mmCIF file of C-alpha atoms in Angstrom:
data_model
loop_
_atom_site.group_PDB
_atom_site.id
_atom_site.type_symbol
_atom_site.label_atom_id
_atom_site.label_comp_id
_atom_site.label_asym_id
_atom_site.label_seq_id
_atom_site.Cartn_x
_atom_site.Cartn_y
_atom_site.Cartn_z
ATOM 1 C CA UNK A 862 3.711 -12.338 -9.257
ATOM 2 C CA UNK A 863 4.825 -9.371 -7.010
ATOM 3 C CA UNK A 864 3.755 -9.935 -3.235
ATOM 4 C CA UNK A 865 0.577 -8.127 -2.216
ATOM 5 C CA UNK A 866 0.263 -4.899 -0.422
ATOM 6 C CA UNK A 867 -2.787 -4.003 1.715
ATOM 7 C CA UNK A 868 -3.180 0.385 1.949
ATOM 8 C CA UNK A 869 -5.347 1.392 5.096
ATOM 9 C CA UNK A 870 -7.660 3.647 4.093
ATOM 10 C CA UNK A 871 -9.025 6.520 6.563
ATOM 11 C CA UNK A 872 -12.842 7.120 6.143
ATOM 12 C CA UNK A 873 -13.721 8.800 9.328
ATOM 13 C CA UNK A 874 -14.459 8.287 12.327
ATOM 14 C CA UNK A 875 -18.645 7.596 14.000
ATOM 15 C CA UNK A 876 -18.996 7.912 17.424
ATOM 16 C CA UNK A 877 -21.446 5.277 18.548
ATOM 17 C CA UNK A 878 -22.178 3.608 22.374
ATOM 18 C CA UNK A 879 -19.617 1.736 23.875
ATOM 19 C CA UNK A 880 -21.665 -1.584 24.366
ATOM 20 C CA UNK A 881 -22.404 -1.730 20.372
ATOM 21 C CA UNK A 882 -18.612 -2.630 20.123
ATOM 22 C CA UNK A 883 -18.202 -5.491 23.268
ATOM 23 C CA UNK A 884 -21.149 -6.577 24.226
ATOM 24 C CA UNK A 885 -21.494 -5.139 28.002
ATOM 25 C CA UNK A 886 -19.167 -3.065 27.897
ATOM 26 C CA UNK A 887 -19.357 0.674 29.224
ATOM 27 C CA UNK A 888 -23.002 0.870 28.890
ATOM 28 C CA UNK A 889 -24.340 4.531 28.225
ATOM 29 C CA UNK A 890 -20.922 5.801 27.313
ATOM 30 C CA UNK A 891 -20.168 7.489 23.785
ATOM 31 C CA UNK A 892 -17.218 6.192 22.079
ATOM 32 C CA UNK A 893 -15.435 7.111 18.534
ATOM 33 C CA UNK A 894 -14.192 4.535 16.405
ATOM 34 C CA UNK A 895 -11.991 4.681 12.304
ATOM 35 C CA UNK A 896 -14.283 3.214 9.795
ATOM 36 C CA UNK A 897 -11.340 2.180 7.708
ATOM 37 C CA UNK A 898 -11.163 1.085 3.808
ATOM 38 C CA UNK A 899 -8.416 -1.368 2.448
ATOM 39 C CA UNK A 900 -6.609 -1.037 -1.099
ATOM 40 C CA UNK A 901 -4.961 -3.983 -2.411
ATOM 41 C CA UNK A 902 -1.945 -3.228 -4.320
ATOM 42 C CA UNK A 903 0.736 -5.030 -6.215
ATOM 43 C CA UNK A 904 -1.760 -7.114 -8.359
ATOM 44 C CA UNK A 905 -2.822 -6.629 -12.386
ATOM 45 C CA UNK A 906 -5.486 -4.007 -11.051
ATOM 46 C CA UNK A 907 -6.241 -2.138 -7.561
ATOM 47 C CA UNK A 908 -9.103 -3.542 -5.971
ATOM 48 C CA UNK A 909 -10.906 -2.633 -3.117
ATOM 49 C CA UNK A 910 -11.730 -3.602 -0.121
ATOM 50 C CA UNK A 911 -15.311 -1.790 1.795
ATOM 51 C CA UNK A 912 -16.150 1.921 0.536
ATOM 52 C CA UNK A 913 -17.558 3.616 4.221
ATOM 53 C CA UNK A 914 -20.874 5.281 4.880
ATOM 54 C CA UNK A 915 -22.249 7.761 2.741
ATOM 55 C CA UNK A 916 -22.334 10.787 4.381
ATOM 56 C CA UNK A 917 -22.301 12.224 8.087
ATOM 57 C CA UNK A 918 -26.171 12.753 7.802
ATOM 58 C CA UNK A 919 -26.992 8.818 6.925
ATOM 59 C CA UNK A 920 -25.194 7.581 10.446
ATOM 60 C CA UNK A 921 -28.113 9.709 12.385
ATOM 61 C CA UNK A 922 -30.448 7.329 11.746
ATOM 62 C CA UNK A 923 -28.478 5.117 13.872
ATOM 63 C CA UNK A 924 -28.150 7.092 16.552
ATOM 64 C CA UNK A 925 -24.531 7.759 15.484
ATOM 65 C CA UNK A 926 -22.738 10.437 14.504
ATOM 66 C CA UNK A 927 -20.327 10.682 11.133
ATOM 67 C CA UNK A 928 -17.574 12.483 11.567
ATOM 68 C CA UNK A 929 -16.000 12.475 7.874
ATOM 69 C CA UNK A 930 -14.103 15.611 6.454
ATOM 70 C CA UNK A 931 -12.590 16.802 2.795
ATOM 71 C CA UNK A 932 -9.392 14.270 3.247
ATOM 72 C CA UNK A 933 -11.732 11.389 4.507
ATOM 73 C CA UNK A 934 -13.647 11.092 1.153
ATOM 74 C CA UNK A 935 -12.800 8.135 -1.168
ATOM 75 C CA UNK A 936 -11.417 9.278 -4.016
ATOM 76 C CA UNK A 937 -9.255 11.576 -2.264
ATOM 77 C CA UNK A 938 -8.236 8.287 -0.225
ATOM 78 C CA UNK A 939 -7.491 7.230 -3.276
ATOM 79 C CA UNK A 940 -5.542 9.295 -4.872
ATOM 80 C CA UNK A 941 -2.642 9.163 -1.927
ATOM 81 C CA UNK A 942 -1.792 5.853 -3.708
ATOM 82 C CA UNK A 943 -2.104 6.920 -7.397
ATOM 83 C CA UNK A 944 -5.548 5.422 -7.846
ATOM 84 C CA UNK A 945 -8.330 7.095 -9.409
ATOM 85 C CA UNK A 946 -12.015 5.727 -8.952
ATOM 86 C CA UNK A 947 -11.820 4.070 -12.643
ATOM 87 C CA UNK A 948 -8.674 2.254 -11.870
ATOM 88 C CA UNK A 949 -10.015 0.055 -9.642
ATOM 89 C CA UNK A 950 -11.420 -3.312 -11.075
ATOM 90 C CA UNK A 951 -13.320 -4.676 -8.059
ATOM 91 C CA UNK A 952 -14.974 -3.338 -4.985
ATOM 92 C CA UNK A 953 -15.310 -6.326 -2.600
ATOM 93 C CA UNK A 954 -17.389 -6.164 0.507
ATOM 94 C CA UNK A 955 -17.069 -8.019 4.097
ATOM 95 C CA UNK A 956 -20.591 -6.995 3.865
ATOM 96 C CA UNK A 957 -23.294 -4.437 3.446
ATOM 97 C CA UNK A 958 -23.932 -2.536 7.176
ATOM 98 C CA UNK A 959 -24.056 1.216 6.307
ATOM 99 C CA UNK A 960 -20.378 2.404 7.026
ATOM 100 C CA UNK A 961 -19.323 -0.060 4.973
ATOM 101 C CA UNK A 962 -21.164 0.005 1.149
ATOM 102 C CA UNK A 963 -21.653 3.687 0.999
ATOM 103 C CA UNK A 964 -20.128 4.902 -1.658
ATOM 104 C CA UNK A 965 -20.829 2.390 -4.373
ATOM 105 C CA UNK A 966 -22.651 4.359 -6.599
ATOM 106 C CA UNK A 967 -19.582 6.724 -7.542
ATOM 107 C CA UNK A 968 -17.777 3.843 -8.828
ATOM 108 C CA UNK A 969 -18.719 3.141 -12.499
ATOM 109 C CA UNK A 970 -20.938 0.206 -13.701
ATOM 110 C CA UNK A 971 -17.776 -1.446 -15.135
ATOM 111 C CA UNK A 972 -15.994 -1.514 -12.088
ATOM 112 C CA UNK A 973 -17.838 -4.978 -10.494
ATOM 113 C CA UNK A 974 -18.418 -4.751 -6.963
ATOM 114 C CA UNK A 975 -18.340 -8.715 -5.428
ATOM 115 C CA UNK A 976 -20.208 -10.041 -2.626
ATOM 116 C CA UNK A 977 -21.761 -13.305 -1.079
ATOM 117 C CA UNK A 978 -24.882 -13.584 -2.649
ATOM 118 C CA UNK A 979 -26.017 -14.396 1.265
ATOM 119 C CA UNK A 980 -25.334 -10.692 1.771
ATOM 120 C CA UNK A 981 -27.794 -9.218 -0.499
ATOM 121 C CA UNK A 982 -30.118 -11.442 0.516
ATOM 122 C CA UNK A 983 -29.546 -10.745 4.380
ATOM 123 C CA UNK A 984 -29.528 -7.169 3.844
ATOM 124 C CA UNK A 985 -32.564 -6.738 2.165
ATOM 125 C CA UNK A 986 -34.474 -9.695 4.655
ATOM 126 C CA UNK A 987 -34.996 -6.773 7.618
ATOM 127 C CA UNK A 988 -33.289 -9.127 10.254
ATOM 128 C CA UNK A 989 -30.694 -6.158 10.357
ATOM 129 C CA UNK A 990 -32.891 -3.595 8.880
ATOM 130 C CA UNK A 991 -31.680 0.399 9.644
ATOM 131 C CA UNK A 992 -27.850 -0.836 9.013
ATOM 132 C CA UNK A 993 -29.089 -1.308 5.670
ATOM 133 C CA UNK A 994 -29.965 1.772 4.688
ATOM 134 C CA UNK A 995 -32.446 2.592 1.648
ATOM 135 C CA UNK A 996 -29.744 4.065 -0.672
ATOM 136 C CA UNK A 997 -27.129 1.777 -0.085
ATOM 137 C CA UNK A 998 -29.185 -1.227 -1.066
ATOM 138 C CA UNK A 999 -30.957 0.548 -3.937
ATOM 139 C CA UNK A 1000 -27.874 1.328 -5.994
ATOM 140 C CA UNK A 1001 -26.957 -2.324 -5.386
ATOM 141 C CA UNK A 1002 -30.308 -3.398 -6.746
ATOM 142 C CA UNK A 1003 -29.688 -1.301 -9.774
ATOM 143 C CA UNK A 1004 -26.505 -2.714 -10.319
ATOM 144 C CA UNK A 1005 -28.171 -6.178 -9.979
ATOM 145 C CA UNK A 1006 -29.642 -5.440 -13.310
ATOM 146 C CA UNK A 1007 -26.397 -4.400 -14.965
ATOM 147 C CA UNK A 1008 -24.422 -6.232 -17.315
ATOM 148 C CA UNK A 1009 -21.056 -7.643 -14.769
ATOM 149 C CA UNK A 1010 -21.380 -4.751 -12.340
ATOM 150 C CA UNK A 1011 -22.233 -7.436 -9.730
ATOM 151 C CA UNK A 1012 -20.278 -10.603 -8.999
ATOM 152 C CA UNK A 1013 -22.134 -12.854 -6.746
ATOM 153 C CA UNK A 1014 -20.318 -15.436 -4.490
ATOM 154 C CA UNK A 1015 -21.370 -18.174 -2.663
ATOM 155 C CA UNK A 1016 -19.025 -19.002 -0.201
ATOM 156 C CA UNK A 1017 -20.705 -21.046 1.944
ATOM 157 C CA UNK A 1018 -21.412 -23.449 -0.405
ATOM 158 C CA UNK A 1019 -18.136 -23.405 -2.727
ATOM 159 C CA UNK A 1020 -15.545 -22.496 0.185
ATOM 160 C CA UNK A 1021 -12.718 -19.821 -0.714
ATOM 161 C CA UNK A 1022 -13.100 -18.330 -4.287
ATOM 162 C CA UNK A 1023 -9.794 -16.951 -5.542
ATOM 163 C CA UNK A 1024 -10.820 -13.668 -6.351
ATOM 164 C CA UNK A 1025 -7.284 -12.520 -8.521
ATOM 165 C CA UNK A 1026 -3.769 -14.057 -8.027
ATOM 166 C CA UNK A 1027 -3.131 -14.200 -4.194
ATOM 167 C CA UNK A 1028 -6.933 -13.114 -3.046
ATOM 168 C CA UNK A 1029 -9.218 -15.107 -1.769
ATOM 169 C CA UNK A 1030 -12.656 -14.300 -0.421
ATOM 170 C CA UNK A 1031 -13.930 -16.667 2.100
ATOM 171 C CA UNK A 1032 -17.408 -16.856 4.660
ATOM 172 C CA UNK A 1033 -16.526 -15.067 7.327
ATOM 173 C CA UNK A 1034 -19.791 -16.827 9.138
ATOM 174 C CA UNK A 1035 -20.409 -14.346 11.650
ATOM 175 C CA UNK A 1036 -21.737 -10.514 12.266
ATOM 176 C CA UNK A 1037 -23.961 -10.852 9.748
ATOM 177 C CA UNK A 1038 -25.132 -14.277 7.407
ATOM 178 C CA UNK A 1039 -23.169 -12.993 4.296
ATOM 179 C CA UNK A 1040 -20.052 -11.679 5.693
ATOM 180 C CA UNK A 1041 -16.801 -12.749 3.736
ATOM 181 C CA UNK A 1042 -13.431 -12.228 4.966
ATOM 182 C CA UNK A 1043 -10.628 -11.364 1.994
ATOM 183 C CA UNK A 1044 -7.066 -13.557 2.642
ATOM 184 C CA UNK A 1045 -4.402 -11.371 1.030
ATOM 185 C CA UNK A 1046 -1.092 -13.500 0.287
ATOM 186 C CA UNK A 1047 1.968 -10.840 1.347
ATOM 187 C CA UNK A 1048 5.404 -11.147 1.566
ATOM 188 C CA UNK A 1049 4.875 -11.613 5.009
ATOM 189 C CA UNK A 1050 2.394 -13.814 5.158
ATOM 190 C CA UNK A 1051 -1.518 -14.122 4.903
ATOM 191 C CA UNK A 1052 -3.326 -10.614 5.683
ATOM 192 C CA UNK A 1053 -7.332 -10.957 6.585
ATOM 193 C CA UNK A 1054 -9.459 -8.604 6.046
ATOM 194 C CA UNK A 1055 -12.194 -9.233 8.565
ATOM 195 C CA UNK A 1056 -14.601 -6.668 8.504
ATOM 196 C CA UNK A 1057 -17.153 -6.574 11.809
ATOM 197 C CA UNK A 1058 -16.066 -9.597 12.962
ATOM 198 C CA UNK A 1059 -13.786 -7.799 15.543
ATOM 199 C CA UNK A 1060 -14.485 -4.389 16.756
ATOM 200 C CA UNK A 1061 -11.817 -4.264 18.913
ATOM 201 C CA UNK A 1062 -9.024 -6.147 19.916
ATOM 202 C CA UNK A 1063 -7.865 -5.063 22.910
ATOM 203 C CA UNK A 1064 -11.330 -5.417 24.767
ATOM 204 C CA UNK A 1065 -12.571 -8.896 22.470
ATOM 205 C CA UNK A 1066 -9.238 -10.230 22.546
ATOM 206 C CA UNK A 1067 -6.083 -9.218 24.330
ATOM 207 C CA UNK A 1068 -8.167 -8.142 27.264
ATOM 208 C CA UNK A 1069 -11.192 -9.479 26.930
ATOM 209 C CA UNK A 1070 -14.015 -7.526 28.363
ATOM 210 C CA UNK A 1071 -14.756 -9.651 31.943
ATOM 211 C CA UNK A 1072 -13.591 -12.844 30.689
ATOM 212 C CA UNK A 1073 -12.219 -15.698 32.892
ATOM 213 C CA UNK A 1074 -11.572 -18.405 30.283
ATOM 214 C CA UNK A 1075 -8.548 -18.616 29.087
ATOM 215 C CA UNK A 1076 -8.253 -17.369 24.914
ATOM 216 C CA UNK A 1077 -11.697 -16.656 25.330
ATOM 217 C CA UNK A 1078 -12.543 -13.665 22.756
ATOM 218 C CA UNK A 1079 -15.497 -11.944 23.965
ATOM 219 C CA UNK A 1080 -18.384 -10.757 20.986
ATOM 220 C CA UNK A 1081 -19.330 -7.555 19.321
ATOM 221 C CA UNK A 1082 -22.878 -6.200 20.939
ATOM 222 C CA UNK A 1083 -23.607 -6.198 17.216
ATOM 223 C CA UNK A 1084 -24.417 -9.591 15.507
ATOM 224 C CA UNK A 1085 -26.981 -11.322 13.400
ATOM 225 C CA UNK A 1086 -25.695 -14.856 14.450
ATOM 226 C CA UNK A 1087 -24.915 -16.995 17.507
ATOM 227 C CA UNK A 1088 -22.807 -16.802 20.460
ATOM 228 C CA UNK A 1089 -20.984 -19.402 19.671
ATOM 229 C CA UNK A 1090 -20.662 -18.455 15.460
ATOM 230 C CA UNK A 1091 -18.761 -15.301 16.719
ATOM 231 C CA UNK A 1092 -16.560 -17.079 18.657
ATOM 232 C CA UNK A 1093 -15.707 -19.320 16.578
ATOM 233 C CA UNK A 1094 -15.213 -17.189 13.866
ATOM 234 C CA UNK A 1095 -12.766 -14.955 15.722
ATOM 235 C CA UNK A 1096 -11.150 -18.178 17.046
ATOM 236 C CA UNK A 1097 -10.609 -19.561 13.412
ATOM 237 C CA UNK A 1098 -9.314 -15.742 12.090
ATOM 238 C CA UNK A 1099 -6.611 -15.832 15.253
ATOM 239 C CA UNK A 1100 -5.221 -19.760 13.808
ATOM 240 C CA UNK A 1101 -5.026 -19.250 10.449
ATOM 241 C CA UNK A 1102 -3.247 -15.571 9.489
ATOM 242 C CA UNK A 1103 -0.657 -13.793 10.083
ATOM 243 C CA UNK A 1104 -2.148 -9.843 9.975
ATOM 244 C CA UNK A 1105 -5.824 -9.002 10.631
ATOM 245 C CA UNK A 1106 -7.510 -6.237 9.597
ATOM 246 C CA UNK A 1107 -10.632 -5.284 11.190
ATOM 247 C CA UNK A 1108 -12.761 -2.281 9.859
ATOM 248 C CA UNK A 1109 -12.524 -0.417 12.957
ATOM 249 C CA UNK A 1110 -9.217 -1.045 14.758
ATOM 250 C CA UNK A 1111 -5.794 -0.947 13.582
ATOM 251 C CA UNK A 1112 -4.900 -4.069 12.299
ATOM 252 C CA UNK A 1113 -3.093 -6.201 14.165
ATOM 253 C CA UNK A 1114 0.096 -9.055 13.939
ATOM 254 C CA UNK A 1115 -0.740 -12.356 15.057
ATOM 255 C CA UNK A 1116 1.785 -15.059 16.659
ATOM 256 C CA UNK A 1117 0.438 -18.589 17.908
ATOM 257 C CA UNK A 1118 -2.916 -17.051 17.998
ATOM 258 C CA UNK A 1119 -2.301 -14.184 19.989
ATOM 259 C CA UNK A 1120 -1.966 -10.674 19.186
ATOM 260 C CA UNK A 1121 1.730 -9.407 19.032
ATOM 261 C CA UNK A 1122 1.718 -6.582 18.149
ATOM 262 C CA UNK A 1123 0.053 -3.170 16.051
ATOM 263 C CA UNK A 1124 -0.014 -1.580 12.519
ATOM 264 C CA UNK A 1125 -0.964 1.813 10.949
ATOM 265 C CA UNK A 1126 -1.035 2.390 7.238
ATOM 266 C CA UNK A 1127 0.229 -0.350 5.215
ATOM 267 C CA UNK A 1128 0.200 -4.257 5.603
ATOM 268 C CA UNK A 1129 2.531 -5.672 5.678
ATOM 269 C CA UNK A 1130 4.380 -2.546 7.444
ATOM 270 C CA UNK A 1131 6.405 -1.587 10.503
ATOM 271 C CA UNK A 1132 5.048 -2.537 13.731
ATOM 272 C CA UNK A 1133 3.839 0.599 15.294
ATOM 273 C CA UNK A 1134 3.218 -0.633 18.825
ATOM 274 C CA UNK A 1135 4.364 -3.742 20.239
ATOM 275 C CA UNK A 1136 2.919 -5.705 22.841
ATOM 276 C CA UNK A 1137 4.905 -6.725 25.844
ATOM 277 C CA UNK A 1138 5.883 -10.581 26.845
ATOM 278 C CA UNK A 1139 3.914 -12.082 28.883
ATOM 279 C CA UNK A 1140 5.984 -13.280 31.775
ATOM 280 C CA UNK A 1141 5.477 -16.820 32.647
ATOM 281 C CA UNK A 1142 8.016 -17.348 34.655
ATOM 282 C CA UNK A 1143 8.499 -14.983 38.029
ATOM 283 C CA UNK A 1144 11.722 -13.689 38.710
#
């Protein structure tokens, strides 16, 4: 089996408050954020990792504003790697928040989009209610009651499902009941494709937004679990891989749990922007 590639995928940008990303954190100030997509490449068929939102319009009734142009629309995402909409055998979701199943309904019914089955269930319970827009969830539901456009998982129960040769989907157990993070086995390691459960990494994590304890991450202002879940689920995503790749940050390289270092495009890929050593030892 070839190693695994991971192609970023640009779907826009939303501009959103500050304090939905770190909890706390610049309060009343706008900020704009990537809603990224991830292609997995190298495999016997693309798949697909998170579609974005549907259109500029739907992220209004959030408050938000879409800011997605001509070259930020999926298929022509797409097609920069040779990949047409039919190509691609699964569309996987971390989970189901608006900017992140939006364009499921121009896939065909033959290409199976796979979830936690916890997901559906959460998104359609209310407990997150306008992230899970009407549309969004709809199309799902008709896809429900089509023969294998749905593959359900239950994660929580079974632990990591190997999804195709070298991808495995796993509860993510955090942001939201259903999330799943996807482990993608590289040449360079294992890539995780985390979804929501980091925003940000230089505020949650390499900084941490008014933090004194030490490798303390710091949560999202945007979760349907406990303190402590998201935590712990960033904790266990900083010990176990090697890349992470968040929805709306760049991804990252991890080294003994810390973060070493930045990506653009492609995982693995050159390290864009390196972090400097920490000196321990004055002078």
């Amino acid at each position: 089996m070839m190693p695994l590639e991971i192609k970023i995928l640009d779907y826009g940008d939303i501009e959103l408050e500050s304090s939905f990303l770190v909890l706390g954190h610049n309060c009343g100030r706008t900020r704009r954020v990537l809603t990224l997509g991830f292609l997995i490449l190298g495999g016997p068929y693309p798949v697909l990792v998170d579609t974005g939102y549907r259109s500029n319009q739907i992220m209004e009734t959030l408050g938000m504003r879409g800011l997605q142009f001509h070259e930020n629309m999926i298929e022509n995402q797409l097609a920069r790697h040779g990949v047409r909409m039919g190509d691609v055998r699964f569309v996987c979701h971390t989970h189901l928040h608006i900017d992140h199943a939006g364009k499921d309904d121009l896939f065909p019914m033959n290409t199976t989009v796979v979830l936690n089955r916890k997901e559906l269930e959460y998104s359609v319970s209310g407990l997150m209610h306008p992230q899970y827009p009407a549309p969004d969830i709809k199309h799902l539901i008709d896809r429900l009651h089509t023969k294998s456009a749905l593959r359900f998982l239950d994660l929580e129960i079974t632990g990591p499902v190997e999804l195709m040769p070298g991808v495995y989907c796993d509860a993510a157990n955090a942001h939201t009941e259903g999330s799943m993070n996807i482990h993608v086995h590289t040449a360079d390691g294992i890539a995780t494709i985390c979804g929501d459960v980091i925003y940000d990494f230089n505020d949650q994590i390499v900084n941490p937004f008014n933090e004194i304890h030490d490798a303390e991450p710091r949560t999202t202002g945007n979760h349907g679990t406990s303190k402590r879940a998201e935590k712990a689920a960033i904790k266990k995503l900083l010990s176990s891989s090697r890349y992470l790749l968040p929805v709306h940050d760049r991804p990252a390289k991890i080294e003994g749990g810390m973060v070493v270092g930045r990506l653009h495009d492609q995982v693995p890929g050159p390290v864009v922007q390196s972090l400097p050593q920490r000196n321990w030892f004055p002078a």
